[in-house]
CSV table of C-alpha atoms in Angstrom, one decimal:
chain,number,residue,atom,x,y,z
I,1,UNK,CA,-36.9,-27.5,-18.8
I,2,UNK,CA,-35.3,-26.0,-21.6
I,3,UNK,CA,-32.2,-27.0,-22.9
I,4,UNK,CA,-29.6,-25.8,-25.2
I,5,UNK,CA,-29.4,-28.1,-28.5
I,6,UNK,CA,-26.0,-27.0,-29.6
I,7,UNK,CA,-24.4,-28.1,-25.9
I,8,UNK,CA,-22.7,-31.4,-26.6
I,9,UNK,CA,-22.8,-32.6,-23.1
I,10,UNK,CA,-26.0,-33.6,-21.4
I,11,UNK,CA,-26.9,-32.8,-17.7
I,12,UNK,CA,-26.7,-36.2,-16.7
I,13,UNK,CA,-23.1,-36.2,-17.8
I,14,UNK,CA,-22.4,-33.4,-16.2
I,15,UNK,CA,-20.4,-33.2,-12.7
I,16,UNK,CA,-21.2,-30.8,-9.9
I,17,UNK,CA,-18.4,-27.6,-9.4
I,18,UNK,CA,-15.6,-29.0,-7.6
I,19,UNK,CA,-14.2,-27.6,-4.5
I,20,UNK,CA,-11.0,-27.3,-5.5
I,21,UNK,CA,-9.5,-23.7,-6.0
I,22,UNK,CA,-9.6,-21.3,-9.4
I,23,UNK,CA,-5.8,-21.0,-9.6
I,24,UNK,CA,-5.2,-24.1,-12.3
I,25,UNK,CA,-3.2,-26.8,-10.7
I,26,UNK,CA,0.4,-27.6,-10.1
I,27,UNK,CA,0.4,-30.2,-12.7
I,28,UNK,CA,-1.1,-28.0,-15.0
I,29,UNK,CA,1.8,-25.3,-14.6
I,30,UNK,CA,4.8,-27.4,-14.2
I,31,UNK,CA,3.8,-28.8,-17.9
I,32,UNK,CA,3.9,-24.7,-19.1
I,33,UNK,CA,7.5,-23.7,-20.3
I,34,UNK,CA,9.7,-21.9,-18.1
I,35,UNK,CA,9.3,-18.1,-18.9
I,36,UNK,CA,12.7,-17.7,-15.9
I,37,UNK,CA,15.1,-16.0,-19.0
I,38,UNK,CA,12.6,-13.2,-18.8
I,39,UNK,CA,13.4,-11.8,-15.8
I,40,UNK,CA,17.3,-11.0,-17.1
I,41,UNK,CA,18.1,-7.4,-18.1
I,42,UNK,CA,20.1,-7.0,-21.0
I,43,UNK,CA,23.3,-6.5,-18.7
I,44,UNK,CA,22.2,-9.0,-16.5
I,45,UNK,CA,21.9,-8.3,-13.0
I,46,UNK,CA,21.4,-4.9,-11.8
I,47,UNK,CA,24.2,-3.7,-9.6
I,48,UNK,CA,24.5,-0.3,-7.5
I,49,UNK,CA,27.5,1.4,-6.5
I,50,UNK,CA,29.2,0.7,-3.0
I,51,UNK,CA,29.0,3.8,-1.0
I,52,UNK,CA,32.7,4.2,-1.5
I,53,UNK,CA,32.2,4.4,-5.0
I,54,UNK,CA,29.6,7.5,-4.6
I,55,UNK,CA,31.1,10.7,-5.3
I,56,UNK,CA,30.7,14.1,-2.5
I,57,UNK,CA,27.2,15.5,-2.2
I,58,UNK,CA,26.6,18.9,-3.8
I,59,UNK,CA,26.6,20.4,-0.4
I,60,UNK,CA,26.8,23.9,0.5
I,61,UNK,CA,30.1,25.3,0.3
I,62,UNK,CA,29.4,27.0,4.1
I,63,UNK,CA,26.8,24.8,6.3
I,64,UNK,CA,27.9,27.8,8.5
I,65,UNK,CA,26.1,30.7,6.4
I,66,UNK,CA,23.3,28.3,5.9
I,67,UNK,CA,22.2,27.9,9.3
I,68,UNK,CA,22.8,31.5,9.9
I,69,UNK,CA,20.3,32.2,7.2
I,70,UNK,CA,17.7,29.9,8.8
I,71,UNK,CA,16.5,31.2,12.1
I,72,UNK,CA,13.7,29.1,13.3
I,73,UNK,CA,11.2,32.1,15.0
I,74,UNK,CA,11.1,32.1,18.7
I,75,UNK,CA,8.6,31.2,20.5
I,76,UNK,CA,7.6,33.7,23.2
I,77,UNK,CA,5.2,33.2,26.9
I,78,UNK,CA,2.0,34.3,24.5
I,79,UNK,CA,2.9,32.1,21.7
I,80,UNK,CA,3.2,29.6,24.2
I,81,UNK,CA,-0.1,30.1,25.9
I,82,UNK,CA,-2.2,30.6,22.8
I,83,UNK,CA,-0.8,27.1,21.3
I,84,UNK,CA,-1.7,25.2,24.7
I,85,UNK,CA,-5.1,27.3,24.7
I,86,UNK,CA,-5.5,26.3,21.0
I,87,UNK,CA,-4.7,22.6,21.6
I,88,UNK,CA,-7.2,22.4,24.3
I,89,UNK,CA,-10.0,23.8,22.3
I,90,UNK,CA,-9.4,20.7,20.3
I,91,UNK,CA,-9.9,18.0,22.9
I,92,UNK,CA,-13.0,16.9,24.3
I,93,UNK,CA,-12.2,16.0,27.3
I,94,UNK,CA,-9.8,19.0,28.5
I,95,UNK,CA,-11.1,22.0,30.5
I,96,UNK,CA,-10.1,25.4,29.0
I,97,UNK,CA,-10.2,27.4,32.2
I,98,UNK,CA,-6.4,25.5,33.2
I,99,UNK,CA,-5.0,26.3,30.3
I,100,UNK,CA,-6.0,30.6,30.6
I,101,UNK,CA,-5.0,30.2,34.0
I,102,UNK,CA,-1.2,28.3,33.8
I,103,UNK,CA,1.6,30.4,35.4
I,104,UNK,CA,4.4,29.9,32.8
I,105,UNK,CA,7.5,29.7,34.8
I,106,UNK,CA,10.3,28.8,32.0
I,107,UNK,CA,10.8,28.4,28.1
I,108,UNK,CA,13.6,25.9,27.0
I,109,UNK,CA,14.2,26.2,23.1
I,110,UNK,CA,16.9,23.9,21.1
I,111,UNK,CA,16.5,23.3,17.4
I,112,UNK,CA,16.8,19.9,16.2
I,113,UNK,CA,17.6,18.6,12.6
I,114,UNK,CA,16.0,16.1,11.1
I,115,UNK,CA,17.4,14.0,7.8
I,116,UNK,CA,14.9,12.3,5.4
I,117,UNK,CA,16.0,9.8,2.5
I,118,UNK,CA,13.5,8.9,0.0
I,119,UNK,CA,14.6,6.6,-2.8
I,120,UNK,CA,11.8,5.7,-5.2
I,121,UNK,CA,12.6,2.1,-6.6
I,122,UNK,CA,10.8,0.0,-9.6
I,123,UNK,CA,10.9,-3.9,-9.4
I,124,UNK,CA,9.4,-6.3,-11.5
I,125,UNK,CA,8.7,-10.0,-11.7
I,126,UNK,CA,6.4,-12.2,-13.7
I,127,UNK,CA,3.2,-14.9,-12.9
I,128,UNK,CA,1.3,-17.3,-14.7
I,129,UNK,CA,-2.6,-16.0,-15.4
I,130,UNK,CA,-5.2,-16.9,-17.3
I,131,UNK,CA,-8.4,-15.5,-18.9
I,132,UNK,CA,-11.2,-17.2,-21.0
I,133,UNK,CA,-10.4,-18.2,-24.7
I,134,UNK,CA,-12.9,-15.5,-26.9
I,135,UNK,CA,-12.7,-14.4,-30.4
I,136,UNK,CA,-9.3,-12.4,-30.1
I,137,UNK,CA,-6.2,-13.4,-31.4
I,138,UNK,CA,-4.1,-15.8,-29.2
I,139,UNK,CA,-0.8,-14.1,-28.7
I,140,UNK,CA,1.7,-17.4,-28.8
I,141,UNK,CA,5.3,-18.0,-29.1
I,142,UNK,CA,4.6,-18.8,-32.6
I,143,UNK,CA,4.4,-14.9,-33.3
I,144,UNK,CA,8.0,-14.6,-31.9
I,145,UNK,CA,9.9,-14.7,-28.7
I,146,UNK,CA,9.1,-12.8,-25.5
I,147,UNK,CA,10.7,-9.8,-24.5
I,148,UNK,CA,12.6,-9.5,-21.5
I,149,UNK,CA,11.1,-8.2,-18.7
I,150,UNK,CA,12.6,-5.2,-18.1
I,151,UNK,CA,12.9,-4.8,-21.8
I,152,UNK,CA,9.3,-3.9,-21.5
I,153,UNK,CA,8.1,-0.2,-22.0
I,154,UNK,CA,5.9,1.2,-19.8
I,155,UNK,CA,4.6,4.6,-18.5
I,156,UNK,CA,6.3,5.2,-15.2
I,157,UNK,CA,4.0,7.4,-12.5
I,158,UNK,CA,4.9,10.2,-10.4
I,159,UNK,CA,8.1,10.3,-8.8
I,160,UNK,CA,7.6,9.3,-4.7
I,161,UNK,CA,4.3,8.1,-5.8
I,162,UNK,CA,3.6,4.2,-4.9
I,163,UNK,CA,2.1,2.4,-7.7
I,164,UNK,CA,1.6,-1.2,-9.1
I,165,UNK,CA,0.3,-2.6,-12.4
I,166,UNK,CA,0.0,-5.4,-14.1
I,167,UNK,CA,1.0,-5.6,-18.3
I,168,UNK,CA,0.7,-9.1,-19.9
I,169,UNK,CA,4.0,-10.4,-21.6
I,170,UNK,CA,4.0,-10.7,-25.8
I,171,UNK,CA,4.1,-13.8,-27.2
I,172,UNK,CA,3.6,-16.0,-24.2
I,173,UNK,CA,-0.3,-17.3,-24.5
I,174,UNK,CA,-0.9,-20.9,-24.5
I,175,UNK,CA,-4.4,-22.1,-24.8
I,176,UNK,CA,-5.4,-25.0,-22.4
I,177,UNK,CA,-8.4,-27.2,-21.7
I,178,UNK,CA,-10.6,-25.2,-18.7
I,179,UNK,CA,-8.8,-27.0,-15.3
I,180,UNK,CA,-12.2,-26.0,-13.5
I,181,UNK,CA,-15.1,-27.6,-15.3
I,182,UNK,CA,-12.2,-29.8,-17.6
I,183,UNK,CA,-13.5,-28.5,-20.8
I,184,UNK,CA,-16.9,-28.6,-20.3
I,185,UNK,CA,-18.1,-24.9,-19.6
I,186,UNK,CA,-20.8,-25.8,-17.5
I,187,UNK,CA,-21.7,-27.5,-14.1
I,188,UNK,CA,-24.9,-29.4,-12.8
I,189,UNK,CA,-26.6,-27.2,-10.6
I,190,UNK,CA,-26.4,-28.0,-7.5
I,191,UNK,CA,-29.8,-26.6,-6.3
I,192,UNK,CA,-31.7,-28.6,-8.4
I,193,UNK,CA,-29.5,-31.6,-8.9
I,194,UNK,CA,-29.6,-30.9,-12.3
I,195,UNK,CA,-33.6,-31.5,-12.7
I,196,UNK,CA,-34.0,-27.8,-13.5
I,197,UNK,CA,-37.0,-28.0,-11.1
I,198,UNK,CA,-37.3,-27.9,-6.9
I,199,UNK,CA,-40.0,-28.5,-4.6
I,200,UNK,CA,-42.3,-25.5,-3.8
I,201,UNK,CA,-41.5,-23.9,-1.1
I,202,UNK,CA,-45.0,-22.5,-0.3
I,203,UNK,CA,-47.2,-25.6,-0.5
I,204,UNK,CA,-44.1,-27.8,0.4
I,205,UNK,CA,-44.5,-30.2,-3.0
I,206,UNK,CA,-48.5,-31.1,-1.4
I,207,UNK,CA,-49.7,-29.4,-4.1
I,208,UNK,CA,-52.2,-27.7,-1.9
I,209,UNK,CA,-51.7,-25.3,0.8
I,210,UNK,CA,-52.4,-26.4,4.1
I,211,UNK,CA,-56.2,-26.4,5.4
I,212,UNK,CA,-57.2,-25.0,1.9
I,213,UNK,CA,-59.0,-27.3,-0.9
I,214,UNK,CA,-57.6,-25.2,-3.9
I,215,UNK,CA,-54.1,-26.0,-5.7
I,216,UNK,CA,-51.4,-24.0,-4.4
I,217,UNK,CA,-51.4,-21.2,-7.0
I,218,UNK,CA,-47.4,-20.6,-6.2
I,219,UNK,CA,-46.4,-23.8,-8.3
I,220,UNK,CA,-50.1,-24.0,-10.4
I,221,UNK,CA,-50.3,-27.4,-7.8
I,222,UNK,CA,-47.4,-29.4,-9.7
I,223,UNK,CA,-45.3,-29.1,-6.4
I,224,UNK,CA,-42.7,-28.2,-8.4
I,225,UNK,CA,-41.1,-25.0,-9.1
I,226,UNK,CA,-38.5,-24.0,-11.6
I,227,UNK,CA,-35.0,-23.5,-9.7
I,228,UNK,CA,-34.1,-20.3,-9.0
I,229,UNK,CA,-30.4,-21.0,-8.9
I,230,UNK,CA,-29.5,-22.0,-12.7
I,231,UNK,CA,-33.4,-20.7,-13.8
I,232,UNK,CA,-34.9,-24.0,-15.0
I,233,UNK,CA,-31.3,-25.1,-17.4
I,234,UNK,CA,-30.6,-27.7,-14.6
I,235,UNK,CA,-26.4,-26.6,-15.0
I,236,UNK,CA,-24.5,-23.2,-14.4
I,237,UNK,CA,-21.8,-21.8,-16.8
I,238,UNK,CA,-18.1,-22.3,-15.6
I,239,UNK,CA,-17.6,-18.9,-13.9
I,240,UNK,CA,-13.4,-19.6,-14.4
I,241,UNK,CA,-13.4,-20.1,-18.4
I,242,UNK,CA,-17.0,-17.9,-18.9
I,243,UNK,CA,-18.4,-21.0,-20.7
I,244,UNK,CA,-15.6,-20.8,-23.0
I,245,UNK,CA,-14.3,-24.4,-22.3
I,246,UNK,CA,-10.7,-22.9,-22.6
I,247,UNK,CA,-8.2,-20.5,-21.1
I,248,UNK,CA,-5.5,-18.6,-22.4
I,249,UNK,CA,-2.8,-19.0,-19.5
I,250,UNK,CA,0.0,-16.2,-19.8
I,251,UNK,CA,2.8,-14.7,-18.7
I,252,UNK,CA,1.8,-11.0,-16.5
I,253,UNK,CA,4.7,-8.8,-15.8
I,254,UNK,CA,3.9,-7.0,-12.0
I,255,UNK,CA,5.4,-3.9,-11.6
I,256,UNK,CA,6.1,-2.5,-8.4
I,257,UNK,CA,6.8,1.1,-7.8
I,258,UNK,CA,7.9,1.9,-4.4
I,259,UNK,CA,8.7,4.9,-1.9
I,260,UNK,CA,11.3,3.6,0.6
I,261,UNK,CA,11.7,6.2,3.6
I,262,UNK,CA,14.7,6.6,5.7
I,263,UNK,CA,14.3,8.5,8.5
I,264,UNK,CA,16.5,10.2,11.6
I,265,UNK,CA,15.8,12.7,14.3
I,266,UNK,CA,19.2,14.5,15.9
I,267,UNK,CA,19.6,13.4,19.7
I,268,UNK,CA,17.7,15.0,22.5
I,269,UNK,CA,17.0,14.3,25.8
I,270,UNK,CA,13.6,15.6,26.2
I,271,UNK,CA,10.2,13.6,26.8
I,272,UNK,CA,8.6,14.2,23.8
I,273,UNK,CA,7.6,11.4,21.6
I,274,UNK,CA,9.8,10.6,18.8
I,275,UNK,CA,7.0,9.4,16.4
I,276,UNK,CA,5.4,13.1,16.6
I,277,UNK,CA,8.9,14.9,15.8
I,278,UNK,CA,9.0,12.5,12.5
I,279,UNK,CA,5.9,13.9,11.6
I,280,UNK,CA,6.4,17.9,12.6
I,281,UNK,CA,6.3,20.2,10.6
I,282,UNK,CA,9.7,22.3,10.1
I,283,UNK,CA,12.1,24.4,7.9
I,284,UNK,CA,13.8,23.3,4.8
I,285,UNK,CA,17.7,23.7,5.3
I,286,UNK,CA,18.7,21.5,2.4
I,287,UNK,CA,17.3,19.3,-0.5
I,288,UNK,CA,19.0,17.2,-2.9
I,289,UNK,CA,16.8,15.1,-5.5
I,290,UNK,CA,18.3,13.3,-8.5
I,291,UNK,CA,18.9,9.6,-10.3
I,292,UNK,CA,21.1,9.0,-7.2
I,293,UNK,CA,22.2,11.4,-4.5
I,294,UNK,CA,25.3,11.1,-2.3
I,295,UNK,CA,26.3,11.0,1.3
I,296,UNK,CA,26.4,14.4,3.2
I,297,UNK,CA,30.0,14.4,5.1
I,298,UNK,CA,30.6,17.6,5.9
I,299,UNK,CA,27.1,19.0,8.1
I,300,UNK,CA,28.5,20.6,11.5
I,301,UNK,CA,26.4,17.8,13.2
I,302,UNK,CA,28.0,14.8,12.4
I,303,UNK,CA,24.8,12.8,13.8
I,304,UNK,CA,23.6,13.8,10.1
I,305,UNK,CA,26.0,13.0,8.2
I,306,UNK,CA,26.7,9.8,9.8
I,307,UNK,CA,23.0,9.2,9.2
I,308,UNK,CA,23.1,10.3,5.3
I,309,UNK,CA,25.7,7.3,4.8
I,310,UNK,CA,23.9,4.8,7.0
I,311,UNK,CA,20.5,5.3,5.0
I,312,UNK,CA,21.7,5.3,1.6
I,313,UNK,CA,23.8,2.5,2.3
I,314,UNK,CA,20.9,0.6,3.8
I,315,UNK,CA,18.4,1.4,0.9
I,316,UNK,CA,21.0,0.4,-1.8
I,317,UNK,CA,21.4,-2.8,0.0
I,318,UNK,CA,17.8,-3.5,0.3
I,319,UNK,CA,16.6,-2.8,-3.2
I,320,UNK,CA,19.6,-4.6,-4.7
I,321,UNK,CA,18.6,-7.8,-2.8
I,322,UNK,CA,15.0,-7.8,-4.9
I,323,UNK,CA,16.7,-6.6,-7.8
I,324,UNK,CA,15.1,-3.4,-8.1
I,325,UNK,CA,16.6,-0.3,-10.0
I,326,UNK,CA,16.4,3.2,-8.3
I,327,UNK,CA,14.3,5.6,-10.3
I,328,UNK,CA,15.2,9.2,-7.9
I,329,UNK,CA,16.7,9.5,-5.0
I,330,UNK,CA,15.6,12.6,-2.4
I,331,UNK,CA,17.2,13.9,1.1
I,332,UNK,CA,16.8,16.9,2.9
I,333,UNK,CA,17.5,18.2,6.1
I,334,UNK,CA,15.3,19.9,8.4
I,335,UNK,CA,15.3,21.9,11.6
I,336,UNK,CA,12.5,21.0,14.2
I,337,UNK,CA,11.9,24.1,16.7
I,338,UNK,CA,10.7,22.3,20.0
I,339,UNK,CA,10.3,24.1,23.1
I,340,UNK,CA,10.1,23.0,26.9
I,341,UNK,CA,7.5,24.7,28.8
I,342,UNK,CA,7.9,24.3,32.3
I,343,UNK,CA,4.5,26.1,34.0
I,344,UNK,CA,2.9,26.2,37.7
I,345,UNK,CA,-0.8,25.6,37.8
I,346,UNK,CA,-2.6,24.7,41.6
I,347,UNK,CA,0.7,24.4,43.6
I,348,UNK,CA,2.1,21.4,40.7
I,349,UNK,CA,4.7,22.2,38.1
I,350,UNK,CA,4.6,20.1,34.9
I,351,UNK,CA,5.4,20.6,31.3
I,352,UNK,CA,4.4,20.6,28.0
I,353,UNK,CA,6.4,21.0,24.5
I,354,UNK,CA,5.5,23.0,21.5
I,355,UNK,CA,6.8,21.3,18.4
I,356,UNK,CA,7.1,22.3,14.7
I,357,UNK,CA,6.9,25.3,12.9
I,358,UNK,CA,3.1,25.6,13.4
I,359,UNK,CA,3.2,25.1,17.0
I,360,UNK,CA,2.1,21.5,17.7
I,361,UNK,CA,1.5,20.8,21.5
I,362,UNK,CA,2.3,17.4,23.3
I,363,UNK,CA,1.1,17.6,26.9
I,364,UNK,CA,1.9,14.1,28.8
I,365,UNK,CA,-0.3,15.3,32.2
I,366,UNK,CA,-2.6,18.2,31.5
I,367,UNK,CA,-4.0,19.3,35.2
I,368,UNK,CA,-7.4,19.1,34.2
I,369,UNK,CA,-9.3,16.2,32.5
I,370,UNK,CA,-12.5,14.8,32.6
I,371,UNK,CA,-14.9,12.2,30.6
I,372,UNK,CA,-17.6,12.9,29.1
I,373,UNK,CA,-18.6,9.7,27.8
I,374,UNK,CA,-15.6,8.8,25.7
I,375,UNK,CA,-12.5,7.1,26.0
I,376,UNK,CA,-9.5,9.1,27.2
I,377,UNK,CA,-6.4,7.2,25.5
């Protein structure tokens, strides 16, 4: 078994890994200073402005003109076939023939509008880590004091787009004794119990293979094999300090980038389900993106503009209680074409509704169904 001369400890002095987790132990961080100061802006806390502070929305100066000037298409008895005939042809498990042969008694069209806040927030905090000790330079409070967290420069990704990322904070490192193998850098193999060498397996440490006179050729009949688990050393380097014997614990500002979503659908007492209006597709009426938008109060609906209050109210609320800043605000308003399609087919009436501005279909009891090995949800 060959051994390392320049090691200090022998295997015999060594311990086996311990159990216990990576993260370094309480102890061990209570004794760090308290990096708490960091987390202060310059200003102190960040506040937003009460929603009777905002100022008007740049709205339109006639919502009137505006909706005159956006006529959602109609949807006519072929369009209405074709997108049932077209949804069908997408299912496995729906037969075409009812869907050519439907006798359309009725088309029921209402618009609705739909209002979508976006507020894209940043929020930061800070955690203890640690990485091995190597040949860089330590980066301590001796070089000066620590920035302020949200002193901190740092690229900022696409507006809307989620994002988080980790920096590490300047002049914070501390160097520490390894809390995993407690300065050592390495650990008595357990496989071998620090013998560097195991039984063979193939001749089970006989030294001869059953039934046969010669030595087992596996272990050259010493019965003895050279551990495959720490290769003959008889120890294993620390995987948490890399050997090192130390770590560098330090302070890692998180950054959190996120894409809050504030949603509302105008009332409407049809059947279809409100999760797949959320989602249609429909026509812009209205868009209004900047640092921070305000309230619509004058829409004809006042559904919307009740909603427009509600949800930047709620989302300034929310991100002020994690102290996060707002990077860009968005709302827009859409109108949702949805059509009730009330048809005869085999002496039954049912329905279906065409949704969107690319003709989505949501049928709740198509007549004709059938499995054809899978599972009809």
């Amino acid at each position: 078994m060959d051994l390392d001369p320049n090691e200090d400890d022998s295997v015999a002095d060594l311990s086996f890994e311990a159990e216990s987790p990576v993260a370094p132990p309480d102890e061990l961080l209570e004794g760090l200073p308290s990096y708490d100061w960091l987390l202060q802006g310059r200003g102190g806390q960040v506040f937003f402005p009460s929603l009777e502070s905002l100022g008007r929305c740049q709205e339109p100066a006639s919502w009137s003109s505006v909706l005159e000037h956006s006529r959602v298409p109609v949807v006519t008895e072929e369009v209405a076939r074709e997108a049932l005939v077209s949804f069908v042809n997408s299912q496995c498990c729906y037969s075409s023939a009812a869907a050519g042969n439907i006798i359309i008694q009725e088309l029921r069209q209402q618009t609705l509008c739909r209002y979508r806040l976006e507020t894209f927030s940043e929020s930061r905090g800070s955690e203890w880590t640690f990485q091995p000790v190597t040949n860089h330079l330590v980066d301590g409070p001796q070089r000066g004091a620590s920035p302020r967290l949200w002193d901190m420069k740092v690229q900022v990704p696409p507006m809307f787009q989620e994002d988080t990322r980790k920096f590490q904070v300047p002049h914070s490192s501390l160097v520490k004794e390894c809390h995993k193998c407690h300065g050592r850098g390495r650990y008595k193999c357990s496989g071998c119990h620090g013998a560097g060498m195991v039984r063979c397996s193939s001749c089970s440490g006989t030294k001869r293979k059953a039934r046969q006179p010669r030595r087992c050729h596996m272990c050259s009949g010493s019965g003895r094999r050279r551990c495959s688990t720490c290769s003959g050393r008889g120890n294993k380097t620390c995987a948490t300090c890399k050997g090192e014997r130390k770590l560098e614990h330090f302070v890692q500002l998180v950054i959190m980038w996120k894409n809050s979503l504030f949603e509302f659908v105008s009332p409407h007492h049809l059947h279809c389900p409100g999760e797949l209006l959320a989602k249609a597709k429909g026509e812009n009426l209205f868009r209004d993106e900047n640092a921070m938008v305000y309230p619509i109060v004058d829409f004809p609906l006042r559904d919307i503009s009740l909603a427009s209050q509600r949800g930047i109210e709620e989302h300034n609320t929310a991100l002020a209680s994690r102290s996060a800043r707002i990077l860009q605000q968005r709302q827009t308003i859409e109108l949702i074409p949805i059509t009730e399609v009330h048809y005869w087919y085999q002496g039954k009436t049912s329905v279906y509704y065409i949704y969107g501005t690319d003709h989505q279909v949501y049928v709740a009891d198509y007549p004709k169904r059938y499995c054809c090995g899978c599972t009809i949800l």
